[in-house]
Coordinates of C-alpha atoms in Angstrom, one line a residue:
M51 CA 106.8 -15.2 162.7
M52 CA 103.0 -14.8 162.7
R53 CA 101.3 -13.9 159.5
Q54 CA 98.2 -11.9 159.4
G55 CA 95.3 -13.6 157.8
P56 CA 92.8 -12.1 155.5
G57 CA 90.4 -11.5 158.3
S58 CA 92.8 -8.8 159.7
S59 CA 92.9 -6.9 156.4
F60 CA 89.1 -7.1 156.1
K61 CA 88.7 -5.8 159.7
K62 CA 91.0 -2.8 158.8
R63 CA 89.1 -1.9 155.8
T64 CA 85.8 -2.1 157.7
L65 CA 87.0 0.4 160.3
E66 CA 88.2 2.7 157.6
D67 CA 84.8 2.6 156.0
L68 CA 83.1 3.2 159.4
F69 CA 85.0 6.4 160.1
R70 CA 85.3 7.6 156.5
P71 CA 84.5 11.4 156.0
P72 CA 81.3 12.1 154.2
I73 CA 83.0 13.2 151.0
D74 CA 79.9 12.6 148.9
I75 CA 78.1 15.5 150.7
T76 CA 81.1 17.7 151.6
F77 CA 81.8 21.0 149.7
K78 CA 85.2 21.0 148.1
G79 CA 86.8 24.4 148.4
T80 CA 87.6 27.2 151.0
F81 CA 85.2 28.5 153.5
A82 CA 84.9 31.7 151.4
S83 CA 83.9 29.8 148.4
A84 CA 81.5 27.7 150.5
R85 CA 79.8 31.0 151.6
E86 CA 79.6 32.1 147.9
A87 CA 77.9 28.8 147.0
G88 CA 75.5 29.2 149.9
T89 CA 74.6 32.7 148.9
T90 CA 74.1 31.6 145.3
L91 CA 72.1 28.4 146.1
K92 CA 70.2 30.2 149.0
K93 CA 71.4 27.7 151.6
Y94 CA 73.0 28.0 155.0
V95 CA 76.6 26.8 155.4
M96 CA 77.0 23.9 157.8
V97 CA 80.5 23.7 159.2
N98 CA 82.0 20.6 160.9
V99 CA 85.5 21.1 162.4
Q100 CA 87.2 17.7 162.8
N101 CA 89.9 17.0 165.4
V102 CA 91.3 13.5 164.8
K103 CA 92.5 13.3 168.4
E104 CA 88.9 13.6 169.6
F105 CA 86.8 10.4 169.3
V106 CA 83.5 12.3 169.4
C107 CA 84.6 13.9 166.0
Q108 CA 85.2 10.5 164.5
A109 CA 81.9 9.3 165.9
L110 CA 80.1 11.9 163.8
N111 CA 81.5 10.5 160.7
R112 CA 80.4 7.0 161.8
D113 CA 77.0 7.7 163.4
V114 CA 75.7 10.9 161.8
W115 CA 77.2 11.9 158.5
S116 CA 76.9 8.3 157.2
H117 CA 73.1 8.1 157.9
D118 CA 70.9 8.3 154.8
G119 CA 68.4 10.7 156.4
V120 CA 71.0 13.0 157.6
K121 CA 72.6 13.1 154.2
A122 CA 69.2 13.9 152.5
I123 CA 68.5 16.8 154.8
V124 CA 72.0 18.2 154.5
K125 CA 72.0 18.0 150.7
D126 CA 68.6 19.7 150.5
H127 CA 69.2 22.6 152.8
F128 CA 72.9 23.2 153.5
V129 CA 76.3 23.6 151.9
F130 CA 78.2 21.1 154.0
W131 CA 81.9 22.1 154.8
Q132 CA 84.0 19.8 156.8
V133 CA 87.6 20.9 157.8
Y134 CA 90.4 19.6 159.9
H135 CA 91.3 21.8 162.9
D136 CA 95.0 21.8 162.1
S137 CA 94.7 22.7 158.4
E138 CA 95.2 26.2 157.1
E139 CA 91.6 26.8 156.5
G140 CA 90.7 25.2 159.7
G141 CA 93.0 27.4 161.6
K142 CA 91.5 30.5 160.0
F143 CA 88.0 29.4 160.9
K144 CA 89.0 28.5 164.5
Q145 CA 90.5 31.8 165.1
F146 CA 87.6 33.8 163.6
Y147 CA 84.7 31.8 165.2
R148 CA 86.6 30.7 168.4
V149 CA 86.3 27.0 168.1
E150 CA 87.1 25.7 171.6
E151 CA 85.0 22.5 172.2
Y152 CA 84.5 19.3 170.2
P153 CA 82.5 18.1 168.5
Y154 CA 81.9 21.3 166.6
I155 CA 79.0 21.9 164.3
A156 CA 77.9 25.4 163.3
I157 CA 75.4 26.9 160.8
I158 CA 76.7 30.0 159.2
D159 CA 74.6 32.5 157.3
P160 CA 76.6 32.9 154.1
R161 CA 75.3 36.4 153.4
T162 CA 76.5 37.9 156.7
G163 CA 79.0 35.3 158.1
E164 CA 77.0 35.3 161.3
N165 CA 77.1 32.1 163.3
M166 CA 73.5 31.2 163.8
V167 CA 73.8 28.2 166.0
T168 CA 76.6 26.0 167.4
W169 CA 76.3 22.4 168.7
N170 CA 79.1 21.0 170.9
R171 CA 77.6 17.8 172.2
E172 CA 77.4 14.3 171.1
L173 CA 74.7 13.6 168.6
D174 CA 73.0 10.7 167.0
A175 CA 71.3 10.8 163.7
M176 CA 67.7 11.3 165.0
T177 CA 68.8 14.1 167.5
F178 CA 70.6 15.8 164.7
C179 CA 67.6 15.7 162.3
D180 CA 65.4 17.1 165.0
L181 CA 67.8 20.0 165.8
V182 CA 68.2 20.9 162.1
T183 CA 64.4 20.7 161.4
Q184 CA 63.7 23.0 164.4
F185 CA 66.4 25.4 163.2
L186 CA 65.0 25.5 159.6
A187 CA 61.5 26.2 160.9
E188 CA 62.7 29.1 163.0
H189 CA 65.2 30.5 160.4
P190 CA 64.0 29.8 156.9
F191 CA 66.6 31.0 154.3
S192 CA 64.8 33.7 152.5
D193 CA 65.2 37.4 151.5
D194 CA 62.7 38.2 154.3
S195 CA 64.7 36.5 156.9
F196 CA 67.8 38.4 156.0
S197 CA 66.4 41.4 158.0
E198 CA 67.1 39.4 161.1
S199 CA 64.2 41.1 162.8
P200 CA 61.1 39.5 164.3
P201 CA 58.1 39.7 161.9
S202 CA 56.0 41.6 164.5
K203 CA 58.7 44.3 164.7
R204 CA 59.2 44.8 161.0
T205 CA 58.2 48.1 159.6
K206 CA 58.2 49.3 156.0
R207 CA 61.0 51.6 155.1
E208 CA 62.6 53.1 152.1
H209 CA 65.5 51.3 150.4
S210 CA 68.7 51.9 152.2
V211 CA 71.7 53.3 150.5
V212 CA 73.6 50.1 151.2
D213 CA 71.2 48.3 149.0
L214 CA 72.0 50.4 146.0
S215 CA 74.7 49.9 143.3
E216 CA 77.9 52.0 143.6
D217 CA 76.6 54.4 140.9
D218 CA 73.3 54.8 142.6
Q219 CA 75.1 55.5 145.9
I220 CA 77.0 58.2 144.3
Q221 CA 73.8 59.8 142.9
A222 CA 72.2 59.5 146.2
A223 CA 75.1 61.4 147.9
I224 CA 75.1 64.1 145.3
K225 CA 71.2 64.5 145.8
A226 CA 71.7 64.7 149.6
S227 CA 74.4 67.3 149.2
L228 CA 72.1 69.6 147.1
E229 CA 69.3 69.3 149.7
E230 CA 71.2 70.4 152.7
P231 CA 74.3 72.6 153.4
R232 CA 77.5 71.1 152.1
K233 CA 79.2 69.0 154.7
S234 CA 82.9 68.0 154.9
V235 CA 84.5 65.5 157.2
T236 CA 87.3 67.1 158.9
Y237 CA 90.2 65.6 160.9
I238 CA 90.5 67.6 164.1
S239 CA 93.8 68.0 165.9
D240 CA 94.0 68.6 169.6
S241 CA 96.9 71.1 169.1
D242 CA 96.4 74.7 169.9
D243 CA 99.4 75.7 167.9
D244 CA 98.5 78.9 165.9
N245 CA 101.4 78.2 163.4
S246 CA 99.8 75.0 162.2
D247 CA 99.9 74.5 158.4
D248 CA 98.0 72.5 155.9
D249 CA 99.5 69.3 157.3
D250 CA 98.0 69.9 160.7
V251 CA 94.4 69.5 159.6
E252 CA 93.3 66.9 157.0
T253 CA 89.9 67.2 155.3
F254 CA 88.4 64.0 153.9
S255 CA 86.3 64.6 150.8
D256 CA 83.3 62.7 149.8
T257 CA 85.2 60.5 147.4
D258 CA 86.6 57.2 148.7
N259 CA 89.8 57.7 146.6
D260 CA 90.6 60.9 148.4
S261 CA 90.2 59.3 151.8
Q262 CA 93.2 57.1 151.3
S263 CA 95.5 59.8 152.8
S264 CA 95.4 58.5 156.3
P265 CA 95.5 60.6 159.5
V266 CA 98.5 58.7 160.5
K267 CA 100.6 61.2 158.4
N268 CA 99.4 64.0 160.6
S269 CA 102.1 65.6 162.6
H270 CA 99.9 65.3 165.7
S271 CA 99.0 61.6 165.4
K272 CA 100.6 61.0 168.8
N273 CA 98.0 63.1 170.4
D274 CA 94.5 61.9 171.4
S275 CA 93.0 63.4 168.3
K276 CA 91.4 60.6 166.3
I277 CA 87.8 62.0 165.8
A278 CA 86.1 63.2 162.7
V279 CA 83.4 65.8 162.9
C280 CA 81.1 67.5 160.3
S281 CA 81.1 71.2 159.7
N282 CA 78.6 73.2 157.5
S283 CA 80.2 74.9 154.5
S284 CA 78.1 78.0 155.2
G285 CA 80.4 78.7 158.3
P286 CA 84.2 79.2 158.1
S287 CA 86.1 76.2 156.8
C288 CA 89.0 74.9 158.9
S289 CA 91.0 73.6 155.9
S290 CA 90.7 76.7 153.7
K291 CA 94.0 78.4 152.7
T292 CA 92.3 81.8 152.6
E293 CA 91.0 81.9 156.2
T294 CA 90.9 85.1 158.0
T295 CA 91.9 85.6 161.7
E296 CA 88.3 85.5 162.7
S297 CA 87.6 82.3 160.9
N298 CA 90.7 80.7 162.5
E299 CA 89.3 81.6 165.9
N300 CA 85.9 80.1 164.9
C301 CA 87.7 77.0 163.7
K302 CA 89.4 76.5 167.0
K303 CA 86.0 76.8 168.7
C304 CA 84.6 74.0 166.7
E305 CA 87.4 71.7 167.6
S306 CA 85.7 70.7 170.8
N307 CA 82.1 70.4 169.4
V308 CA 80.4 67.7 167.3
I309 CA 78.3 70.3 165.4
E310 CA 76.0 67.8 163.7
N311 CA 74.5 66.6 167.0
G312 CA 74.9 69.8 169.1
V313 CA 77.2 68.2 171.6
S314 CA 78.7 70.5 174.3
N315 CA 82.5 70.7 175.0
S316 CA 82.2 68.5 178.1
S317 CA 80.0 65.8 176.4
S318 CA 82.3 65.8 173.4
N319 CA 85.2 64.9 175.7
S320 CA 83.2 62.1 177.2
I321 CA 82.5 60.8 173.6
I322 CA 86.2 60.7 172.9
E323 CA 86.9 58.8 176.2
S324 CA 84.0 56.3 175.8
Y325 CA 84.9 54.9 172.4
K326 CA 88.6 55.4 172.7
K327 CA 88.7 52.7 175.3
Y328 CA 88.4 50.2 172.5
I329 CA 90.6 51.7 169.8
G330 CA 93.9 50.0 170.8
K331 CA 97.3 51.7 171.1
E332 CA 97.8 55.0 169.4
S333 CA 101.5 54.2 168.8
D334 CA 100.5 51.3 166.4
P335 CA 99.9 51.6 162.7
Q336 CA 96.5 53.0 162.0
M337 CA 93.6 52.2 159.6
S338 CA 90.7 54.3 158.6
I339 CA 87.0 53.3 158.4
M340 CA 84.6 55.4 156.5
I341 CA 81.1 55.5 158.2
R342 CA 78.1 56.5 156.1
F343 CA 75.1 57.7 158.0
P344 CA 71.4 57.5 156.8
D345 CA 71.3 61.3 156.3
G346 CA 74.2 61.1 153.8
K347 CA 76.8 62.3 156.2
R348 CA 80.1 60.6 156.2
Q349 CA 82.7 60.3 158.9
Q350 CA 86.2 58.9 159.0
L351 CA 87.2 56.9 162.1
T352 CA 90.9 56.1 162.7
L353 CA 91.7 52.9 164.6
S354 CA 94.7 50.7 165.6
S355 CA 95.3 48.0 163.1
Q356 CA 98.2 45.8 164.4
S357 CA 98.2 45.8 168.1
K358 CA 97.7 42.7 170.2
L359 CA 95.1 44.9 171.9
M360 CA 93.9 46.2 168.5
S361 CA 90.8 48.1 168.1
K362 CA 87.5 46.2 168.9
L363 CA 84.3 46.2 167.0
M364 CA 82.8 47.8 170.2
A365 CA 84.7 51.1 169.3
L366 CA 82.8 51.3 166.0
V367 CA 79.5 50.6 167.6
K368 CA 80.0 53.1 170.4
Y369 CA 81.3 55.8 168.1
V370 CA 78.2 55.5 165.9
A371 CA 75.8 55.4 168.9
E372 CA 77.4 58.6 170.2
Q373 CA 76.6 60.3 167.0
G374 CA 72.9 59.7 167.7
Y375 CA 72.4 56.3 166.1
S376 CA 71.9 53.8 168.9
N377 CA 72.5 50.1 168.4
E378 CA 68.9 49.4 169.4
R379 CA 67.5 51.4 166.5
Y380 CA 70.2 51.2 163.9
E381 CA 72.5 48.5 162.6
L382 CA 75.9 48.5 160.9
L383 CA 76.6 46.8 157.6
T384 CA 79.3 46.4 155.0
N385 CA 78.3 45.9 151.4
F386 CA 81.1 44.0 149.7
P387 CA 81.0 41.3 151.1
R388 CA 77.8 41.9 152.9
K389 CA 78.2 41.6 156.6
K390 CA 75.9 42.7 159.5
L391 CA 78.3 43.9 162.1
S392 CA 75.6 44.6 164.7
Y393 CA 75.0 40.9 165.1
M394 CA 78.6 39.9 165.6
D395 CA 80.4 39.7 168.9
F396 CA 81.5 43.3 169.8
D397 CA 84.5 41.9 171.6
L398 CA 86.0 40.8 168.2
T399 CA 88.8 42.9 166.9
I400 CA 88.3 44.9 163.7
Q401 CA 90.4 42.4 161.9
E402 CA 88.4 39.4 163.2
A403 CA 85.3 41.1 162.2
G404 CA 86.6 41.1 158.6
L405 CA 87.1 44.9 158.2
N406 CA 89.9 46.2 156.2
A407 CA 91.5 49.6 155.7
Q408 CA 89.4 52.1 153.9
E409 CA 86.3 49.9 154.5
S410 CA 82.9 51.6 154.2
V411 CA 80.5 50.8 157.0
F412 CA 76.8 51.8 156.4
V413 CA 74.4 52.8 159.3
Q414 CA 70.7 52.1 158.6
A415 CA 67.5 51.8 160.5
R416 CA 66.6 48.3 161.7

């Protein structure tokens, strides 16, 4: 029986050292905590997804991450997060960012979750340093770069409500309500039944807590009636228990009009059809998104939450555009955590975009 000499053991240890993961520069924790660290340290998050079955992934450990120059630039400018593709965290990342090729290196803006750049080719240390240096020159991590707009196109604007604290947002909403006619967001049912009671029409108040009563409970949820419109309190209220016959008739007339933008009956129907192409199956469980517009108006949009063909981010973008806020001039954001939805892939589902039930989405000028 042959006995392995000391040379064989030395060779094995050498190979292990060659392909050893760069634990000295790797952030230890979840992707979410890596983003938090990046935001705090004002550094981008560099992600490397490793597939042990792909030699090009192992070669990164051997040729790139072990290089002293690479380590220096990564330590200075990035939170480096390496994850295996078949781990729980790796699976979540792959699903959200659609990892399809290896090697996989991506740079993520920790403030928004936006994938700034992806490299899927074999790299040596020098090429990697050149690519990273060019990226940092074009995308310096600063508060100014967070606007995502070219410097020549940036214009001074007032602070957006999304930049305010929750208390300041409430004060701004109160001030806006005093300066213009009172507005309420009303859930409109397509039913023409004259005997409808209080359950047939739901009115969402300006408080987020009140909005937790979902339109799913509406007895007409099976109909194509998932649209919220604003009505002035100076006119008849559709949800008032003391309505007269005349105000009931006026309420029916407003069902087919988006009053805030003066849209006609026919164009209102086209609005419903255009964004409804992306809201999934109506028979599925529903979720509500609160949309806050620059003028202080709020609207509740109801979307499918659990279908395989569940609502797309495109539904939200189109719905907002059809209220007069085009994607070219306005952007969509969430505050906690802060995400810029307008810079994501609109084919992502609402879940993949990181939106949850009762989420508040802000519309602000670019």
